[in-house]
GROMACS .gro file of C-alpha atoms in nm:
model
  447
    1MET     CA    1  -1.439  -6.300  -7.659
    2THR     CA    2  -1.200  -6.030  -7.851
    3PRO     CA    3  -1.498  -5.790  -7.971
    4LEU     CA    4  -1.391  -5.726  -8.409
    5SER     CA    5  -1.234  -5.551  -8.561
    6PRO     CA    6  -1.386  -5.192  -8.617
    7LEU     CA    7  -1.344  -5.320  -9.010
    8GLU     CA    8  -1.576  -5.603  -8.924
    9ASN     CA    9  -1.873  -5.335  -8.895
   10ASN     CA   10  -2.077  -5.315  -9.288
   11THR     CA   11  -2.088  -4.951  -9.188
   12PRO     CA   12  -1.790  -4.727  -9.197
   13LEU     CA   13  -1.644  -4.486  -8.909
   14ALA     CA   14  -1.710  -4.238  -9.072
   15GLU     CA   15  -2.053  -4.247  -9.123
   16ARG     CA   16  -2.115  -4.420  -8.774
   17MET     CA   17  -1.920  -4.087  -8.650
   18ARG     CA   18  -2.196  -3.815  -8.870
   19PRO     CA   19  -2.265  -3.572  -8.593
   20SER     CA   20  -2.712  -3.588  -8.543
   21ASP     CA   21  -2.723  -3.213  -8.404
   22LEU     CA   22  -2.507  -2.895  -8.351
   23ASP     CA   23  -2.350  -2.962  -8.074
   24SER     CA   24  -2.175  -3.347  -8.152
   25PHE     CA   25  -2.086  -3.082  -8.505
   26PHE     CA   26  -1.737  -2.992  -8.521
   27GLY     CA   27  -1.593  -2.692  -8.748
   28GLN     CA   28  -1.771  -2.479  -8.959
   29LYS     CA   29  -1.759  -2.153  -8.721
   30GLN     CA   30  -1.792  -1.877  -8.988
   31LEU     CA   31  -2.157  -2.013  -9.010
   32LEU     CA   32  -2.242  -2.170  -8.668
   33ALA     CA   33  -2.088  -2.021  -8.381
   34GLU     CA   34  -2.360  -1.734  -8.239
   35GLY     CA   35  -2.486  -1.502  -8.392
   36LYS     CA   36  -2.380  -1.615  -8.672
   37MET     CA   37  -2.612  -1.622  -8.989
   38LEU     CA   38  -2.695  -1.986  -9.045
   39ARG     CA   39  -2.749  -2.037  -8.655
   40GLU     CA   40  -2.962  -1.825  -8.641
   41LEU     CA   41  -3.172  -1.897  -8.994
   42LEU     CA   42  -3.185  -2.189  -8.809
   43LEU     CA   43  -3.340  -2.114  -8.461
   44SER     CA   44  -3.604  -1.810  -8.668
   45GLY     CA   45  -3.744  -2.168  -8.834
   46SER     CA   46  -3.735  -2.006  -9.143
   47LEU     CA   47  -3.424  -2.103  -9.371
   48PRO     CA   48  -3.419  -2.012  -9.750
   49SER     CA   49  -3.307  -2.289 -10.009
   50LEU     CA   50  -2.906  -2.299  -9.972
   51ILE     CA   51  -2.594  -2.420 -10.152
   52LEU     CA   52  -2.286  -2.515  -9.920
   53TRP     CA   53  -1.961  -2.516 -10.080
   54GLY     CA   54  -1.648  -2.680  -9.955
   55PRO     CA   55  -1.354  -2.921  -9.956
   56PRO     CA   56  -1.451  -3.268  -9.885
   57GLY     CA   57  -1.499  -3.433  -9.565
   58THR     CA   58  -1.542  -3.036  -9.464
   59GLY     CA   59  -1.996  -3.169  -9.368
   60LYS     CA   60  -2.174  -3.061  -9.652
   61THR     CA   61  -2.377  -3.378  -9.609
   62SER     CA   62  -2.401  -3.392  -9.214
   63LEU     CA   63  -2.526  -2.970  -9.220
   64ALA     CA   64  -2.769  -3.141  -9.484
   65ARG     CA   65  -2.875  -3.379  -9.216
   66ILE     CA   66  -2.877  -3.157  -8.879
   67ILE     CA   67  -3.115  -2.846  -9.112
   68ALA     CA   68  -3.389  -3.078  -9.184
   69ARG     CA   69  -3.395  -3.216  -8.785
   70MET     CA   70  -3.370  -2.886  -8.695
   71THR     CA   71  -3.681  -2.753  -8.894
   72ASN     CA   72  -3.889  -3.063  -8.838
   73ALA     CA   73  -3.917  -3.115  -9.261
   74THR     CA   74  -3.884  -3.429  -9.450
   75PHE     CA   75  -3.592  -3.559  -9.563
   76VAL     CA   76  -3.464  -3.604  -9.960
   77PHE     CA   77  -3.141  -3.742 -10.041
   78PHE     CA   78  -3.045  -3.713 -10.377
   79SER     CA   79  -2.738  -3.807 -10.587
   80ALA     CA   80  -2.704  -3.577 -10.877
   81VAL     CA   81  -2.429  -3.940 -11.014
   82LEU     CA   82  -2.610  -4.141 -10.953
   83SER     CA   83  -3.052  -4.029 -11.034
   84GLY     CA   84  -3.148  -3.800 -11.311
   85VAL     CA   85  -3.461  -3.631 -11.367
   86LYS     CA   86  -3.728  -3.937 -11.401
   87GLU     CA   87  -3.626  -3.949 -10.955
   88VAL     CA   88  -3.664  -3.550 -10.937
   89ARG     CA   89  -4.049  -3.592 -11.068
   90LYS     CA   90  -4.101  -3.840 -10.834
   91ILE     CA   91  -3.952  -3.633 -10.558
   92VAL     CA   92  -4.214  -3.368 -10.636
   93SER     CA   93  -4.526  -3.594 -10.664
   94GLU     CA   94  -4.450  -3.671 -10.368
   95ALA     CA   95  -4.290  -3.371 -10.185
   96GLU     CA   96  -4.664  -3.296 -10.348
   97GLN     CA   97  -4.880  -3.581 -10.098
   98ARG     CA   98  -4.747  -3.423  -9.832
   99ARG     CA   99  -4.829  -3.053  -9.802
  100GLU     CA  100  -5.175  -3.163  -9.937
  101SER     CA  101  -5.226  -3.375  -9.648
  102ASP     CA  102  -5.040  -3.152  -9.405
  103SER     CA  103  -4.924  -2.795  -9.529
  104SER     CA  104  -4.693  -2.721  -9.277
  105ASP     CA  105  -4.486  -3.076  -9.393
  106ARG     CA  106  -4.168  -2.956  -9.519
  107THR     CA  107  -3.960  -3.098  -9.757
  108ILE     CA  108  -3.585  -3.008  -9.738
  109PHE     CA  109  -3.428  -3.137 -10.105
  110PHE     CA  110  -3.111  -3.240 -10.002
  111VAL     CA  111  -2.921  -3.291 -10.407
  112ASP     CA  112  -2.513  -3.358 -10.414
  113GLU     CA  113  -2.288  -3.307 -10.642
  114ILE     CA  114  -2.508  -3.027 -10.751
  115HIS     CA  115  -2.294  -2.955 -10.950
  116ARG     CA  116  -2.293  -3.278 -11.133
  117PHE     CA  117  -2.652  -3.205 -11.264
  118SER     CA  118  -2.647  -3.049 -11.688
  119LYS     CA  119  -2.834  -2.665 -11.673
  120SER     CA  120  -3.094  -2.867 -11.757
  121GLN     CA  121  -3.217  -3.115 -11.545
  122GLN     CA  122  -3.110  -2.846 -11.299
  123ASP     CA  123  -3.370  -2.647 -11.481
  124ALA     CA  124  -3.653  -3.017 -11.332
  125PHE     CA  125  -3.641  -2.888 -11.013
  126LEU     CA  126  -3.664  -2.459 -11.039
  127PRO     CA  127  -4.003  -2.432 -11.084
  128HIS     CA  128  -4.086  -2.586 -10.720
  129VAL     CA  129  -3.781  -2.422 -10.551
  130GLU     CA  130  -3.924  -2.131 -10.666
  131SER     CA  131  -4.303  -2.224 -10.564
  132GLY     CA  132  -4.211  -2.324 -10.213
  133LEU     CA  133  -4.275  -2.638 -10.308
  134PHE     CA  134  -3.882  -2.794 -10.152
  135THR     CA  135  -3.561  -2.615  -9.968
  136LEU     CA  136  -3.318  -2.700 -10.172
  137VAL     CA  137  -3.005  -2.779 -10.019
  138GLY     CA  138  -2.739  -2.838 -10.300
  139ALA     CA  139  -2.396  -2.999 -10.216
  140THR     CA  140  -2.093  -2.870 -10.425
  141THR     CA  141  -1.669  -2.906 -10.410
  142GLU     CA  142  -1.683  -2.667 -10.731
  143ASN     CA  143  -1.762  -2.328 -10.759
  144PRO     CA  144  -2.141  -2.246 -10.821
  145SER     CA  145  -2.050  -2.000 -11.031
  146PHE     CA  146  -2.011  -2.141 -11.322
  147GLN     CA  147  -2.182  -2.535 -11.215
  148VAL     CA  148  -2.539  -2.377 -11.109
  149ILE     CA  149  -2.747  -2.203 -11.309
  150ALA     CA  150  -2.753  -1.847 -11.298
  151PRO     CA  151  -3.191  -1.836 -11.193
  152LEU     CA  152  -3.151  -2.138 -10.960
  153LEU     CA  153  -2.874  -1.941 -10.773
  154SER     CA  154  -3.011  -1.597 -10.832
  155ARG     CA  155  -3.234  -1.757 -10.546
  156CYS     CA  156  -3.064  -1.990 -10.293
  157ARG     CA  157  -2.824  -1.831 -10.019
  158VAL     CA  158  -2.412  -2.017 -10.069
  159LEU     CA  159  -2.282  -2.064  -9.761
  160VAL     CA  160  -1.868  -2.130  -9.824
  161LEU     CA  161  -1.765  -2.467  -9.579
  162ASP     CA  162  -1.397  -2.457  -9.539
  163PRO     CA  163  -1.142  -2.707  -9.453
  164LEU     CA  164  -1.122  -2.796  -9.121
  165SER     CA  165  -0.871  -2.705  -8.809
  166ALA     CA  166  -0.609  -2.902  -8.699
  167ALA     CA  167  -0.857  -2.849  -8.365
  168ASP     CA  168  -1.148  -2.930  -8.512
  169LEU     CA  169  -1.047  -3.280  -8.657
  170GLU     CA  170  -0.893  -3.328  -8.266
  171ASN     CA  171  -1.167  -3.348  -8.175
  172ILE     CA  172  -1.367  -3.547  -8.407
  173VAL     CA  173  -1.045  -3.842  -8.355
  174ASN     CA  174  -1.132  -3.764  -7.929
  175ARG     CA  175  -1.542  -3.825  -8.030
  176ALA     CA  176  -1.445  -4.195  -8.237
  177LEU     CA  177  -1.206  -4.299  -7.999
  178GLN     CA  178  -1.432  -4.195  -7.742
  179ASP     CA  179  -1.776  -4.345  -7.870
  180ARG     CA  180  -1.866  -4.644  -7.791
  181LYS     CA  181  -2.188  -4.711  -7.891
  182HIS     CA  182  -2.064  -4.549  -8.281
  183GLY     CA  183  -1.689  -4.572  -8.239
  184LEU     CA  184  -1.377  -4.720  -8.215
  185GLY     CA  185  -1.477  -4.688  -7.757
  186ILE     CA  186  -1.529  -5.044  -7.732
  187PHE     CA  187  -1.118  -5.123  -7.817
  188ASP     CA  188  -0.992  -4.925  -7.514
  189LEU     CA  189  -0.763  -4.793  -7.791
  190VAL     CA  190  -0.561  -4.478  -7.686
  191ILE     CA  191  -0.375  -4.204  -7.922
  192GLN     CA  192  -0.092  -4.008  -7.796
  193PRO     CA  193  -0.024  -3.695  -7.917
  194GLU     CA  194   0.236  -3.647  -8.121
  195SER     CA  195   0.040  -3.927  -8.340
  196LEU     CA  196  -0.318  -3.659  -8.334
  197GLU     CA  197  -0.030  -3.425  -8.440
  198PHE     CA  198   0.019  -3.617  -8.780
  199LEU     CA  199  -0.321  -3.816  -8.804
  200THR     CA  200  -0.475  -3.472  -8.849
  201GLU     CA  201  -0.170  -3.350  -9.137
  202LEU     CA  202  -0.273  -3.660  -9.329
  203ALA     CA  203  -0.611  -3.567  -9.302
  204ASP     CA  204  -0.561  -3.245  -9.533
  205GLY     CA  205  -0.894  -3.069  -9.341
  206ASP     CA  206  -1.099  -3.348  -9.447
  207ALA     CA  207  -1.289  -3.515  -9.174
  208ARG     CA  208  -1.402  -3.792  -9.361
  209ASN     CA  209  -1.040  -3.869  -9.475
  210CYS     CA  210  -0.966  -3.885  -9.112
  211LEU     CA  211  -1.184  -4.106  -8.975
  212ASN     CA  212  -1.062  -4.304  -9.251
  213ILE     CA  213  -0.721  -4.350  -9.190
  214LEU     CA  214  -0.814  -4.431  -8.798
  215GLU     CA  215  -1.052  -4.671  -8.905
  216ILE     CA  216  -0.757  -4.874  -9.088
  217ALA     CA  217  -0.543  -4.775  -8.825
  218ALA     CA  218  -0.721  -4.890  -8.570
  219THR     CA  219  -0.746  -5.217  -8.730
  220LEU     CA  220  -0.431  -5.253  -8.746
  221VAL     CA  221  -0.383  -5.204  -8.441
  222LEU     CA  222  -0.579  -5.409  -8.373
  223GLN     CA  223  -0.485  -5.715  -8.494
  224GLN     CA  224  -0.165  -5.747  -8.336
  225THR     CA  225  -0.254  -5.617  -8.003
  226ALA     CA  226  -0.262  -6.048  -7.924
  227GLU     CA  227   0.137  -6.042  -7.929
  228THR     CA  228   0.201  -5.692  -7.780
  229GLY     CA  229  -0.043  -5.630  -7.635
  230ASP     CA  230  -0.031  -5.234  -7.694
  231LEU     CA  231  -0.347  -5.019  -7.806
  232SER     CA  232  -0.176  -4.768  -7.863
  233ILE     CA  233  -0.239  -4.565  -8.260
  234THR     CA  234   0.128  -4.492  -8.305
  235VAL     CA  235   0.332  -4.297  -8.572
  236ASN     CA  236   0.359  -4.609  -8.787
  237ALA     CA  237   0.020  -4.755  -8.739
  238LEU     CA  238  -0.150  -4.454  -8.930
  239LYS     CA  239   0.133  -4.432  -9.224
  240GLU     CA  240   0.046  -4.767  -9.316
  241ALA     CA  241  -0.322  -4.684  -9.345
  242SER     CA  242  -0.340  -4.426  -9.536
  243GLN     CA  243  -0.010  -4.546  -9.790
  244LYS     CA  244   0.015  -4.158  -9.957
  245LYS     CA  245  -0.108  -3.837  -9.871
  246THR     CA  246  -0.336  -3.719 -10.132
  247LEU     CA  247  -0.405  -3.384 -10.127
  248ARG     CA  248  -0.660  -3.174 -10.200
  249TYR     CA  249  -0.767  -3.109 -10.560
  250ASP     CA  250  -0.948  -3.130 -10.882
  251LYS     CA  251  -0.725  -3.061 -11.185
  252ALA     CA  252  -1.047  -2.926 -11.376
  253GLY     CA  253  -1.261  -2.745 -11.099
  254ASP     CA  254  -1.216  -2.490 -10.850
  255GLU     CA  255  -0.904  -2.579 -10.662
  256HIS     CA  256  -0.747  -2.626 -11.008
  257TYR     CA  257  -0.762  -2.291 -11.080
  258ASN     CA  258  -0.679  -2.174 -10.750
  259LEU     CA  259  -0.318  -2.304 -10.758
  260ILE     CA  260  -0.258  -2.210 -11.071
  261SER     CA  261  -0.375  -1.837 -10.950
  262ALA     CA  262  -0.177  -1.899 -10.638
  263LEU     CA  263   0.191  -1.940 -10.888
  264HIS     CA  264   0.123  -1.693 -11.161
  265LYS     CA  265   0.099  -1.442 -10.808
  266SER     CA  266   0.389  -1.480 -10.655
  267LEU     CA  267   0.583  -1.581 -10.967
  268ARG     CA  268   0.420  -1.166 -11.051
  269ASP     CA  269   0.547  -1.016 -10.713
  270SER     CA  270   0.909  -1.191 -10.710
  271ASP     CA  271   0.848  -1.466 -10.498
  272PRO     CA  272   1.051  -1.797 -10.589
  273ASP     CA  273   0.966  -1.985 -10.279
  274GLY     CA  274   0.593  -1.880 -10.271
  275SER     CA  275   0.653  -1.944 -10.616
  276LEU     CA  276   0.842  -2.258 -10.526
  277TYR     CA  277   0.569  -2.412 -10.340
  278TRP     CA  278   0.277  -2.333 -10.537
  279PHE     CA  279   0.473  -2.557 -10.843
  280TYR     CA  280   0.572  -2.813 -10.615
  281ARG     CA  281   0.175  -2.833 -10.451
  282MET     CA  282   0.011  -2.889 -10.815
  283ILE     CA  283   0.337  -3.150 -10.954
  284GLU     CA  284   0.295  -3.331 -10.615
  285SER     CA  285  -0.156  -3.357 -10.692
  286GLY     CA  286  -0.146  -3.491 -10.984
  287GLU     CA  287  -0.074  -3.195 -11.252
  288ASP     CA  288   0.048  -3.224 -11.607
  289PRO     CA  289   0.327  -3.086 -11.579
  290LEU     CA  290   0.309  -2.908 -11.930
  291TYR     CA  291   0.020  -2.710 -11.810
  292ILE     CA  292   0.209  -2.564 -11.549
  293SER     CA  293   0.562  -2.509 -11.886
  294ARG     CA  294   0.270  -2.376 -12.067
  295ARG     CA  295   0.183  -2.120 -11.771
  296LEU     CA  296   0.552  -2.059 -11.742
  297ILE     CA  297   0.618  -1.953 -12.121
  298ARG     CA  298   0.292  -1.741 -12.175
  299PHE     CA  299   0.431  -1.596 -11.796
  300ALA     CA  300   0.784  -1.488 -11.989
  301SER     CA  301   0.636  -1.254 -12.179
  302GLU     CA  302   0.300  -1.111 -12.029
  303ASP     CA  303   0.495  -1.042 -11.660
  304ILE     CA  304   0.851  -0.997 -11.822
  305GLY     CA  305   0.873  -0.975 -12.134
  306ILE     CA  306   1.191  -0.793 -12.275
  307ALA     CA  307   1.243  -0.688 -11.900
  308ASP     CA  308   1.480  -1.059 -11.938
  309PRO     CA  309   1.446  -1.195 -12.250
  310HIS     CA  310   1.613  -1.496 -12.190
  311ALA     CA  311   1.323  -1.570 -11.986
  312LEU     CA  312   1.066  -1.730 -12.281
  313ILE     CA  313   1.393  -1.892 -12.405
  314GLN     CA  314   1.483  -2.031 -12.007
  315ALA     CA  315   1.114  -2.113 -11.987
  316ASN     CA  316   1.073  -2.332 -12.344
  317ALA     CA  317   1.416  -2.496 -12.347
  318SER     CA  318   1.259  -2.622 -11.949
  319ARG     CA  319   0.984  -2.773 -12.161
  320SER     CA  320   1.190  -2.923 -12.397
  321THR     CA  321   1.407  -3.053 -12.140
  322TYR     CA  322   1.078  -3.159 -11.959
  323LEU     CA  323   0.998  -3.370 -12.265
  324PHE     CA  324   1.326  -3.532 -12.311
  325LEU     CA  325   1.344  -3.623 -11.966
  326GLY     CA  326   0.997  -3.744 -11.786
  327SER     CA  327   0.907  -3.698 -11.445
  328PRO     CA  328   1.022  -3.713 -11.238
  329GLU     CA  329   1.374  -3.574 -11.370
  330GLY     CA  330   1.275  -3.365 -11.608
  331GLU     CA  331   1.069  -3.163 -11.323
  332LEU     CA  332   1.366  -2.999 -11.219
  333ALA     CA  333   1.340  -2.769 -11.513
  334LEU     CA  334   1.086  -2.643 -11.471
  335ALA     CA  335   1.167  -2.581 -11.074
  336GLN     CA  336   1.464  -2.389 -11.253
  337THR     CA  337   1.235  -2.234 -11.420
  338VAL     CA  338   1.002  -2.148 -11.182
  339ILE     CA  339   1.347  -1.947 -10.976
  340TYR     CA  340   1.454  -1.793 -11.303
  341LEU     CA  341   1.052  -1.635 -11.350
  342ALA     CA  342   1.003  -1.498 -11.023
  343THR     CA  343   1.420  -1.277 -10.956
  344ALA     CA  344   1.391  -1.197 -11.309
  345PRO     CA  345   1.294  -0.777 -11.363
  346LYS     CA  346   0.908  -0.729 -11.407
  347SER     CA  347   0.719  -0.553 -11.692
  348ASN     CA  348   0.397  -0.573 -11.876
  349SER     CA  349   0.484  -0.360 -12.147
  350VAL     CA  350   0.465  -0.558 -12.376
  351TYR     CA  351   0.115  -0.733 -12.245
  352THR     CA  352  -0.053  -0.399 -12.239
  353ALA     CA  353   0.121  -0.316 -12.571
  354SER     CA  354  -0.038  -0.518 -12.700
  355LYS     CA  355  -0.414  -0.484 -12.542
  356GLN     CA  356  -0.360  -0.074 -12.632
  357VAL     CA  357  -0.336  -0.205 -13.028
  358LYS     CA  358  -0.560  -0.480 -13.077
  359HIS     CA  359  -0.866  -0.217 -12.850
  360ARG     CA  360  -0.730   0.063 -13.147
  361ILE     CA  361  -0.783  -0.109 -13.380
  362LYS     CA  362  -1.138  -0.269 -13.286
  363ASP     CA  363  -1.225   0.121 -13.289
  364THR     CA  364  -1.045   0.250 -13.619
  365GLY     CA  365  -1.104  -0.038 -13.813
  366SER     CA  366  -0.903  -0.216 -14.142
  367LEU     CA  367  -0.731   0.112 -14.222
  368PRO     CA  368  -0.486   0.102 -14.523
  369VAL     CA  369  -0.152   0.042 -14.581
  370PRO     CA  370   0.048   0.383 -14.614
  371HIS     CA  371   0.186   0.354 -15.030
  372HIS     CA  372   0.486   0.406 -14.930
  373ILE     CA  373   0.582   0.131 -14.715
  374ARG     CA  374   0.369  -0.142 -14.965
  375ASN     CA  375   0.504  -0.389 -15.159
  376ALA     CA  376   0.570  -0.279 -15.495
  377PRO     CA  377   0.644  -0.639 -15.677
  378THR     CA  378   0.458  -0.507 -16.027
  379PHE     CA  379   0.460  -0.251 -16.268
  380LEU     CA  380   0.117  -0.156 -16.209
  381MET     CA  381   0.195  -0.137 -15.798
  382LYS     CA  382   0.476   0.098 -15.917
  383GLU     CA  383   0.169   0.325 -16.141
  384LEU     CA  384  -0.078   0.312 -15.844
  385GLY     CA  385   0.209   0.426 -15.535
  386TYR     CA  386   0.315   0.152 -15.391
  387GLY     CA  387   0.669   0.170 -15.175
  388GLN     CA  388   0.655   0.549 -15.343
  389ASP     CA  389   0.920   0.754 -15.163
  390TYR     CA  390   0.990   0.471 -14.937
  391LYS     CA  391   1.275   0.543 -14.739
  392TYR     CA  392   1.550   0.229 -14.659
  393ALA     CA  393   1.688   0.293 -14.361
  394HIS     CA  394   2.017   0.132 -14.455
  395ASP     CA  395   2.085   0.406 -14.664
  396HIS     CA  396   2.087   0.676 -14.372
  397LYS     CA  397   2.299   0.772 -14.120
  398ASP     CA  398   2.262   0.593 -13.827
  399GLY     CA  399   1.983   0.328 -13.998
  400LEU     CA  400   1.708   0.610 -13.887
  401VAL     CA  401   1.469   0.692 -14.106
  402ASP     CA  402   1.163   1.006 -14.056
  403GLN     CA  403   0.890   0.874 -14.213
  404SER     CA  404   0.545   0.700 -13.986
  405HIS     CA  405   0.476   0.381 -14.047
  406LEU     CA  406   0.122   0.359 -13.869
  407PRO     CA  407  -0.212   0.504 -14.102
  408PRO     CA  408  -0.281   0.900 -14.091
  409GLU     CA  409  -0.555   0.882 -13.857
  410LEU     CA  410  -0.340   0.724 -13.588
  411GLU     CA  411  -0.021   0.920 -13.666
  412GLY     CA  412   0.217   0.947 -13.345
  413SER     CA  413   0.051   0.722 -13.212
  414VAL     CA  414   0.250   0.556 -12.902
  415PHE     CA  415   0.115   0.194 -12.800
  416TYR     CA  416   0.479   0.019 -12.656
  417GLN     CA  417   0.670   0.209 -12.344
  418PRO     CA  418   0.898   0.032 -12.159
  419THR     CA  419   1.009   0.057 -11.847
  420ASN     CA  420   1.317   0.107 -11.647
  421LYS     CA  421   1.336  -0.275 -11.562
  422GLY     CA  422   1.630  -0.542 -11.638
  423TYR     CA  423   1.700  -0.516 -11.959
  424GLU     CA  424   1.379  -0.348 -12.106
  425SER     CA  425   1.605  -0.004 -11.946
  426VAL     CA  426   1.873  -0.063 -12.241
  427VAL     CA  427   1.570  -0.094 -12.495
  428ARG     CA  428   1.351   0.230 -12.367
  429ASP     CA  429   1.781   0.381 -12.359
  430ARG     CA  430   1.820   0.368 -12.720
  431LEU     CA  431   1.395   0.480 -12.877
  432THR     CA  432   1.508   0.771 -12.693
  433LYS     CA  433   1.819   0.796 -12.804
  434TRP     CA  434   1.688   0.738 -13.164
  435ARG     CA  435   1.410   1.005 -13.111
  436LYS     CA  436   1.597   1.261 -13.043
  437ILE     CA  437   1.787   1.173 -13.298
  438LEU     CA  438   1.485   1.203 -13.524
  439ASN     CA  439   1.360   1.510 -13.361
  440GLN     CA  440   1.698   1.664 -13.487
  441ARG     CA  441   1.687   1.608 -13.772
  442ARG     CA  442   1.341   1.710 -13.805
  443SER     CA  443   1.413   2.079 -13.642
  444ASN     CA  444   1.730   2.159 -13.896
  445ASN     CA  445   1.509   2.022 -14.196
  446ASN     CA  446   1.295   2.277 -14.112
  447ASP     CA  447   1.530   2.541 -14.040
   0.00000   0.00000   0.00000
């Protein structure tokens, strides 16, 4: 009798292969290796409330179930997507009943996607975490610093789960292929090293994604076995099963900000290769190219400025080009700008001067404009001294005049200090020359 296809099992392979103990759990050695914090906490039986933060498919739910088993606690699974405060109250009531009947009966309250809970919903179980009625284990793919209320976060230990390594994924795949009770062992499928390497690359650190692709590929191979007699999971079968690799990304989440930060810092450090890599990582993950364009325009002023005035022109031109061509053709213009900005001379003088000016305005308030640089379109304004003693630059030698353009309280302040990088070195030399001329004139007048 021909065995059933893997997909004829109603339970997905990823769920069937969920590890039940630490020996079958692969990855997260920074937490679970000998002597590491979480392992020691589990062995001691003293477990605080936890927030498990990491990308999809890194073992957050599996780890929570293992924690419950090792602590002999009642495990309550709760989805922040599907449930609300009403369900929380029911769980609280049941936990209170268990405690009344057996004071040693502990409840592990696992909240999947805890970041989906609003602040008021998170408030609903805060008192019960404080009282010790249950131990909270929250799982999130989002940065808990922004998504979990501060009182709750302060009562939990945050554990960071990393994407699984290729070696971890290989162990998971081999276990699934060999397990005859829950996995694919009954089918006697084999996977060659090159196919296994390709699969782990496709999975991108996500065990669930890895097992989903493996299960579909196994189904394709088994359907063709009657004709070929071959039980090998090939690269072609994996390509067919995956269709397109999905990169780990969330346009509004932590990974979004990680990638744009990596792009910005690679540009600032004048690394065109790193900059181009992070640019296309965002593009291939589905980021809006216009969002990236906006950041490039900002970068042109913030980190390059007058060191290369053409940088801002280039950044704006690439945005116009993208709007005209669209994707994918217009993305090349943005890539050109990425390389241009990365290789341009850098200066944050404009950015620094702007911050200093705003800080000084905040400290000094609304200082009045000196009368000599006020406009005087009416007779009354002239009578009040508006424009009096103003020196018209074009009437003076070199187009330079010795008059202050700041309120008296800020006389002598220097906000913009150009560097010697790129075109800004020309500006620096020009300002130095002008200041020398004006100082010489003052010296002559004093003589």
